[in-house]
Amino acid sequence: MTISADVMTISADVNCTEIPTGTRRVLFVGNPGAGTERTQWAVLRQWASDRGMESISECEGDVVCAIATEDVLDGLCTPSDAMAMQLARARGVPCVGVRDAHLLEAAI
């Protein structure tokens, strides 16, 4: 991983940890607000679990997609959340918001 002090950049050649063959992970980034977003977040986590996918909050291993809160997508997030999204994008992981996650369901 390459991180510069002036501008945060991450090389795309990051393959963090080895995981067992067949394990699929969904990266959940952010802290959902009250109401609809929190409800959808819980439904998506259950959806992933029901399909044998592990829910994670850091971009490591084999990640099939990233689902982020609207705040994260708007850049209103912690440095840790921003780093997770930057890593996911650098690795070519499809990234969507909570409201648009249904678009990935058929592809996963």
Tab-separated table of N, CA and C in Angstrom:
chain	number	residue	atom	x	y	z
A	1	MET	N	0.853	-1.157	0.000
A	1	MET	CA	0.000	0.000	0.000
A	1	MET	C	0.903	1.224	0.000
A	2	THR	N	0.556	2.220	-0.802
A	2	THR	CA	1.315	3.449	-0.865
A	2	THR	C	0.440	4.595	-0.404
A	3	ILE	N	0.892	5.302	0.644
A	3	ILE	CA	0.145	6.454	1.125
A	3	ILE	C	1.120	7.622	1.207
A	4	SER	N	0.756	8.715	0.581
A	4	SER	CA	1.574	9.917	0.578
A	4	SER	C	1.032	10.893	1.608
A	5	ALA	N	1.894	11.664	2.244
A	5	ALA	CA	1.468	12.609	3.270
A	5	ALA	C	0.675	13.777	2.680
A	6	ASP	N	1.043	14.225	1.470
A	6	ASP	CA	0.386	15.383	0.871
A	6	ASP	C	-0.986	15.025	0.299
A	7	VAL	N	-1.041	13.956	-0.451
A	7	VAL	CA	-2.278	13.526	-1.084
A	7	VAL	C	-2.432	12.036	-0.805
A	8	MET	N	-3.578	11.668	-0.289
A	8	MET	CA	-3.790	10.269	0.030
A	8	MET	C	-4.020	9.500	-1.254
A	9	THR	N	-3.108	8.602	-1.569
A	9	THR	CA	-3.269	7.733	-2.725
A	9	THR	C	-3.015	6.308	-2.286
A	10	ILE	N	-3.688	5.413	-2.933
A	10	ILE	CA	-3.547	4.010	-2.593
A	10	ILE	C	-3.331	3.242	-3.877
A	11	SER	N	-2.322	2.394	-3.876
A	11	SER	CA	-2.085	1.604	-5.069
A	11	SER	C	-3.127	0.503	-5.171
A	12	ALA	N	-3.488	0.130	-6.384
A	12	ALA	CA	-4.535	-0.854	-6.616
A	12	ALA	C	-4.039	-2.289	-6.480
A	13	ASP	N	-2.757	-2.492	-6.207
A	13	ASP	CA	-2.232	-3.841	-6.123
A	13	ASP	C	-2.378	-4.446	-4.728
A	14	VAL	N	-3.292	-3.915	-3.939
A	14	VAL	CA	-3.485	-4.388	-2.572
A	14	VAL	C	-4.388	-5.614	-2.583
A	15	ASN	N	-3.897	-6.705	-2.079
A	15	ASN	CA	-4.687	-7.905	-1.820
A	15	ASN	C	-4.363	-8.286	-0.402
A	16	CYS	N	-5.131	-7.758	0.515
A	16	CYS	CA	-4.798	-7.830	1.929
A	16	CYS	C	-4.613	-9.236	2.463
A	17	THR	N	-5.686	-9.890	2.823
A	17	THR	CA	-5.564	-11.156	3.512
A	17	THR	C	-6.099	-12.297	2.674
A	18	GLU	N	-5.536	-13.450	2.894
A	18	GLU	CA	-6.023	-14.646	2.231
A	18	GLU	C	-7.268	-15.131	2.948
A	19	ILE	N	-8.266	-15.519	2.195
A	19	ILE	CA	-9.479	-16.050	2.800
A	19	ILE	C	-9.799	-17.375	2.137
A	20	PRO	N	-10.557	-18.216	2.805
A	20	PRO	CA	-10.888	-19.510	2.221
A	20	PRO	C	-11.602	-19.354	0.882
A	21	THR	N	-11.323	-20.267	-0.036
A	21	THR	CA	-11.969	-20.258	-1.338
A	21	THR	C	-13.482	-20.307	-1.152
A	22	GLY	N	-14.179	-19.481	-1.887
A	22	GLY	CA	-15.628	-19.472	-1.821
A	22	GLY	C	-16.209	-18.462	-0.850
A	23	THR	N	-15.394	-17.908	0.043
A	23	THR	CA	-15.902	-16.907	0.975
A	23	THR	C	-16.086	-15.598	0.230
A	24	ARG	N	-17.294	-15.061	0.300
A	24	ARG	CA	-17.575	-13.776	-0.352
A	24	ARG	C	-17.920	-12.770	0.721
A	25	ARG	N	-17.492	-11.549	0.501
A	25	ARG	CA	-17.680	-10.497	1.491
A	25	ARG	C	-18.363	-9.292	0.877
A	26	VAL	N	-19.196	-8.645	1.691
A	26	VAL	CA	-19.829	-7.390	1.302
A	26	VAL	C	-19.327	-6.335	2.282
A	27	LEU	N	-18.748	-5.278	1.735
A	27	LEU	CA	-18.211	-4.185	2.537
A	27	LEU	C	-19.329	-3.187	2.823
A	28	PHE	N	-19.609	-2.971	4.092
A	28	PHE	CA	-20.598	-1.968	4.512
A	28	PHE	C	-19.821	-0.797	5.104
A	29	VAL	N	-20.026	0.403	4.535
A	29	VAL	CA	-19.241	1.560	4.941
A	29	VAL	C	-20.163	2.674	5.433
A	30	GLY	N	-19.887	3.150	6.645
A	30	GLY	CA	-20.641	4.264	7.198
A	30	GLY	C	-21.492	3.858	8.380
A	31	ASN	N	-22.212	4.824	8.871
A	31	ASN	CA	-23.107	4.635	10.006
A	31	ASN	C	-24.468	5.169	9.568
A	32	PRO	N	-25.417	4.271	9.268
A	32	PRO	CA	-26.693	4.734	8.725
A	32	PRO	C	-27.469	5.581	9.714
A	33	GLY	N	-28.129	6.594	9.181
A	33	GLY	CA	-28.972	7.453	10.005
A	33	GLY	C	-30.255	6.740	10.378
A	34	ALA	N	-31.016	7.382	11.205
A	34	ALA	CA	-32.294	6.813	11.629
A	34	ALA	C	-33.256	6.757	10.453
A	35	GLY	N	-34.242	5.918	10.569
A	35	GLY	CA	-35.295	5.864	9.565
A	35	GLY	C	-35.018	4.870	8.468
A	36	THR	N	-35.393	5.263	7.254
A	36	THR	CA	-35.353	4.374	6.099
A	36	THR	C	-33.959	3.831	5.830
A	37	GLU	N	-32.936	4.673	5.903
A	37	GLU	CA	-31.582	4.204	5.602
A	37	GLU	C	-31.160	3.098	6.572
A	38	ARG	N	-31.450	3.262	7.846
A	38	ARG	CA	-31.084	2.245	8.836
A	38	ARG	C	-31.852	0.942	8.580
A	39	THR	N	-33.117	1.057	8.217
A	39	THR	CA	-33.925	-0.127	7.924
A	39	THR	C	-33.377	-0.858	6.710
A	40	GLN	N	-33.081	-0.115	5.644
A	40	GLN	CA	-32.524	-0.728	4.437
A	40	GLN	C	-31.165	-1.359	4.721
A	41	TRP	N	-30.360	-0.711	5.543
A	41	TRP	CA	-29.029	-1.212	5.933
A	41	TRP	C	-29.176	-2.590	6.580
A	42	ALA	N	-30.103	-2.695	7.527
A	42	ALA	CA	-30.331	-3.959	8.229
A	42	ALA	C	-30.825	-5.041	7.268
A	43	VAL	N	-31.714	-4.668	6.365
A	43	VAL	CA	-32.230	-5.621	5.376
A	43	VAL	C	-31.096	-6.117	4.480
A	44	LEU	N	-30.211	-5.216	4.050
A	44	LEU	CA	-29.101	-5.601	3.180
A	44	LEU	C	-28.103	-6.506	3.893
A	45	ARG	N	-27.830	-6.221	5.156
A	45	ARG	CA	-26.928	-7.084	5.922
A	45	ARG	C	-27.527	-8.484	6.067
A	46	GLN	N	-28.828	-8.545	6.304
A	46	GLN	CA	-29.500	-9.839	6.415
A	46	GLN	C	-29.501	-10.549	5.070
A	47	TRP	N	-29.734	-9.794	3.999
A	47	TRP	CA	-29.723	-10.349	2.647
A	47	TRP	C	-28.373	-10.997	2.359
A	48	ALA	N	-27.285	-10.306	2.699
A	48	ALA	CA	-25.941	-10.849	2.476
A	48	ALA	C	-25.732	-12.111	3.313
A	49	SER	N	-26.116	-12.062	4.561
A	49	SER	CA	-25.968	-13.207	5.453
A	49	SER	C	-26.746	-14.415	4.943
A	50	ASP	N	-27.967	-14.187	4.480
A	50	ASP	CA	-28.803	-15.273	3.964
A	50	ASP	C	-28.175	-15.959	2.759
A	51	ARG	N	-27.288	-15.270	2.060
A	51	ARG	CA	-26.619	-15.829	0.884
A	51	ARG	C	-25.205	-16.295	1.198
A	52	GLY	N	-24.884	-16.390	2.472
A	52	GLY	CA	-23.585	-16.903	2.888
A	52	GLY	C	-22.435	-15.923	2.729
A	53	MET	N	-22.757	-14.648	2.600
A	53	MET	CA	-21.717	-13.634	2.457
A	53	MET	C	-21.424	-12.989	3.803
A	54	GLU	N	-20.179	-12.710	4.032
A	54	GLU	CA	-19.746	-12.079	5.272
A	54	GLU	C	-19.841	-10.562	5.136
A	55	SER	N	-20.405	-9.902	6.144
A	55	SER	CA	-20.457	-8.442	6.172
A	55	SER	C	-19.201	-7.933	6.865
A	56	ILE	N	-18.496	-7.005	6.212
A	56	ILE	CA	-17.260	-6.454	6.770
A	56	ILE	C	-17.317	-4.932	6.734
A	57	SER	N	-16.433	-4.294	7.508
A	57	SER	CA	-16.395	-2.831	7.524
A	57	SER	C	-15.044	-2.278	7.080
A	58	GLU	N	-14.102	-3.153	6.752
A	58	GLU	CA	-12.810	-2.733	6.209
A	58	GLU	C	-12.571	-3.501	4.921
A	59	CYS	N	-11.980	-2.852	3.945
A	59	CYS	CA	-11.771	-3.469	2.639
A	59	CYS	C	-10.574	-4.409	2.702
A	60	GLU	N	-10.886	-5.671	2.968
A	60	GLU	CA	-9.835	-6.675	2.999
A	60	GLU	C	-10.358	-7.979	2.432
A	61	GLY	N	-9.481	-8.702	1.777
A	61	GLY	CA	-9.872	-9.971	1.182
A	61	GLY	C	-10.697	-9.788	-0.073
A	62	ASP	N	-11.466	-10.819	-0.395
A	62	ASP	CA	-12.288	-10.848	-1.602
A	62	ASP	C	-13.617	-10.154	-1.333
A	63	VAL	N	-13.767	-8.938	-1.829
A	63	VAL	CA	-14.973	-8.142	-1.609
A	63	VAL	C	-15.767	-8.106	-2.911
A	64	VAL	N	-17.032	-8.556	-2.847
A	64	VAL	CA	-17.844	-8.587	-4.066
A	64	VAL	C	-18.503	-7.248	-4.359
A	65	CYS	N	-18.804	-6.463	-3.321
A	65	CYS	CA	-19.354	-5.129	-3.530
A	65	CYS	C	-19.248	-4.330	-2.237
A	66	ALA	N	-19.373	-3.013	-2.388
A	66	ALA	CA	-19.373	-2.112	-1.234
A	66	ALA	C	-20.696	-1.364	-1.214
A	67	ILE	N	-21.304	-1.325	-0.040
A	67	ILE	CA	-22.553	-0.598	0.151
A	67	ILE	C	-22.284	0.491	1.175
A	68	ALA	N	-22.532	1.730	0.800
A	68	ALA	CA	-22.192	2.868	1.651
A	68	ALA	C	-23.419	3.716	1.952
A	69	THR	N	-23.357	4.390	3.088
A	69	THR	CA	-24.423	5.331	3.436
A	69	THR	C	-24.326	6.547	2.513
A	70	GLU	N	-25.392	7.302	2.450
A	70	GLU	CA	-25.402	8.513	1.624
A	70	GLU	C	-24.355	9.513	2.098
A	71	ASP	N	-24.156	9.619	3.424
A	71	ASP	CA	-23.137	10.527	3.948
A	71	ASP	C	-21.748	10.155	3.432
A	72	VAL	N	-21.437	8.875	3.432
A	72	VAL	CA	-20.128	8.426	2.931
A	72	VAL	C	-19.984	8.786	1.462
A	73	LEU	N	-21.016	8.523	0.677
A	73	LEU	CA	-20.957	8.856	-0.751
A	73	LEU	C	-20.819	10.348	-0.983
A	74	ASP	N	-21.350	11.157	-0.058
A	74	ASP	CA	-21.233	12.614	-0.159
A	74	ASP	C	-19.921	13.131	0.423
A	75	GLY	N	-19.094	12.242	0.969
A	75	GLY	CA	-17.819	12.652	1.552
A	75	GLY	C	-17.926	13.129	2.986
A	76	LEU	N	-19.054	12.929	3.620
A	76	LEU	CA	-19.266	13.337	5.010
A	76	LEU	C	-19.059	12.111	5.902
A	77	CYS	N	-17.797	11.731	6.083
A	77	CYS	CA	-17.511	10.489	6.782
A	77	CYS	C	-16.170	10.567	7.499
A	78	THR	N	-15.881	9.528	8.230
A	78	THR	CA	-14.613	9.445	8.947
A	78	THR	C	-13.489	9.142	7.964
A	79	PRO	N	-12.248	9.440	8.339
A	79	PRO	CA	-11.122	9.073	7.476
A	79	PRO	C	-11.078	7.561	7.208
A	80	SER	N	-11.457	6.776	8.179
A	80	SER	CA	-11.488	5.321	8.018
A	80	SER	C	-12.485	4.904	6.943
A	81	ASP	N	-13.672	5.516	6.951
A	81	ASP	CA	-14.674	5.219	5.929
A	81	ASP	C	-14.194	5.670	4.548
A	82	ALA	N	-13.579	6.830	4.489
A	82	ALA	CA	-13.056	7.330	3.218
A	82	ALA	C	-11.973	6.399	2.675
A	83	MET	N	-11.115	5.897	3.556
A	83	MET	CA	-10.047	4.980	3.151
A	83	MET	C	-10.644	3.673	2.629
A	84	ALA	N	-11.658	3.160	3.307
A	84	ALA	CA	-12.297	1.917	2.867
A	84	ALA	C	-12.879	2.083	1.467
A	85	MET	N	-13.542	3.207	1.223
A	85	MET	CA	-14.122	3.448	-0.099
A	85	MET	C	-13.039	3.626	-1.156
A	86	GLN	N	-11.970	4.321	-0.804
A	86	GLN	CA	-10.893	4.529	-1.770
A	86	GLN	C	-10.240	3.196	-2.123
A	87	LEU	N	-10.015	2.345	-1.136
A	87	LEU	CA	-9.449	1.022	-1.401
A	87	LEU	C	-10.374	0.194	-2.283
A	88	ALA	N	-11.660	0.207	-1.965
A	88	ALA	CA	-12.626	-0.560	-2.754
A	88	ALA	C	-12.623	-0.092	-4.203
A	89	ARG	N	-12.668	1.189	-4.406
A	89	ARG	CA	-12.686	1.726	-5.777
A	89	ARG	C	-11.385	1.411	-6.509
A	90	ALA	N	-10.258	1.518	-5.817
A	90	ALA	CA	-8.961	1.223	-6.427
A	90	ALA	C	-8.875	-0.241	-6.851
A	91	ARG	N	-9.551	-1.112	-6.130
A	91	ARG	CA	-9.542	-2.540	-6.446
A	91	ARG	C	-10.626	-2.926	-7.443
A	92	GLY	N	-11.430	-1.956	-7.880
A	92	GLY	CA	-12.469	-2.230	-8.861
A	92	GLY	C	-13.721	-2.862	-8.280
A	93	VAL	N	-13.918	-2.721	-6.984
A	93	VAL	CA	-15.109	-3.265	-6.326
A	93	VAL	C	-16.296	-2.362	-6.655
A	94	PRO	N	-17.413	-2.928	-7.109
A	94	PRO	CA	-18.597	-2.103	-7.361
A	94	PRO	C	-19.057	-1.444	-6.055
A	95	CYS	N	-19.302	-0.131	-6.087
A	95	CYS	CA	-19.706	0.621	-4.900
A	95	CYS	C	-21.057	1.296	-5.169
A	96	VAL	N	-21.989	1.088	-4.241
A	96	VAL	CA	-23.306	1.705	-4.376
A	96	VAL	C	-23.779	2.224	-3.028
A	97	GLY	N	-24.763	3.096	-3.092
A	97	GLY	CA	-25.393	3.589	-1.883
A	97	GLY	C	-26.453	2.623	-1.398
A	98	VAL	N	-26.878	2.821	-0.170
A	98	VAL	CA	-27.894	1.958	0.427
A	98	VAL	C	-29.145	1.923	-0.445
A	99	ARG	N	-29.561	3.078	-0.944
A	99	ARG	CA	-30.790	3.134	-1.752
A	99	ARG	C	-30.666	2.398	-3.078
A	100	ASP	N	-29.449	2.297	-3.619
A	100	ASP	CA	-29.258	1.680	-4.927
A	100	ASP	C	-28.716	0.256	-4.855
A	101	ALA	N	-28.569	-0.288	-3.668
A	101	ALA	CA	-27.967	-1.617	-3.512
A	101	ALA	C	-28.784	-2.702	-4.209
A	102	HIS	N	-30.082	-2.498	-4.345
A	102	HIS	CA	-30.915	-3.498	-5.023
A	102	HIS	C	-30.454	-3.742	-6.460
A	103	LEU	N	-29.747	-2.785	-7.053
A	103	LEU	CA	-29.242	-2.940	-8.415
A	103	LEU	C	-28.168	-4.019	-8.506
A	104	LEU	N	-27.474	-4.278	-7.387
A	104	LEU	CA	-26.425	-5.289	-7.380
A	104	LEU	C	-26.934	-6.680	-7.035
A	105	GLU	N	-28.101	-6.780	-6.454
A	105	GLU	CA	-28.580	-8.066	-5.946
A	105	GLU	C	-28.549	-9.167	-7.005
A	106	ALA	N	-28.963	-8.873	-8.216
A	106	ALA	CA	-28.975	-9.893	-9.271
A	106	ALA	C	-27.568	-10.242	-9.732
A	107	ALA	N	-26.644	-9.300	-9.614
A	107	ALA	CA	-25.282	-9.532	-10.103
A	107	ALA	C	-24.408	-10.288	-9.102
A	108	ILE	N	-24.835	-10.346	-7.858
A	108	ILE	CA	-23.999	-10.973	-6.823
A	108	ILE	C	-24.385	-12.424	-6.646
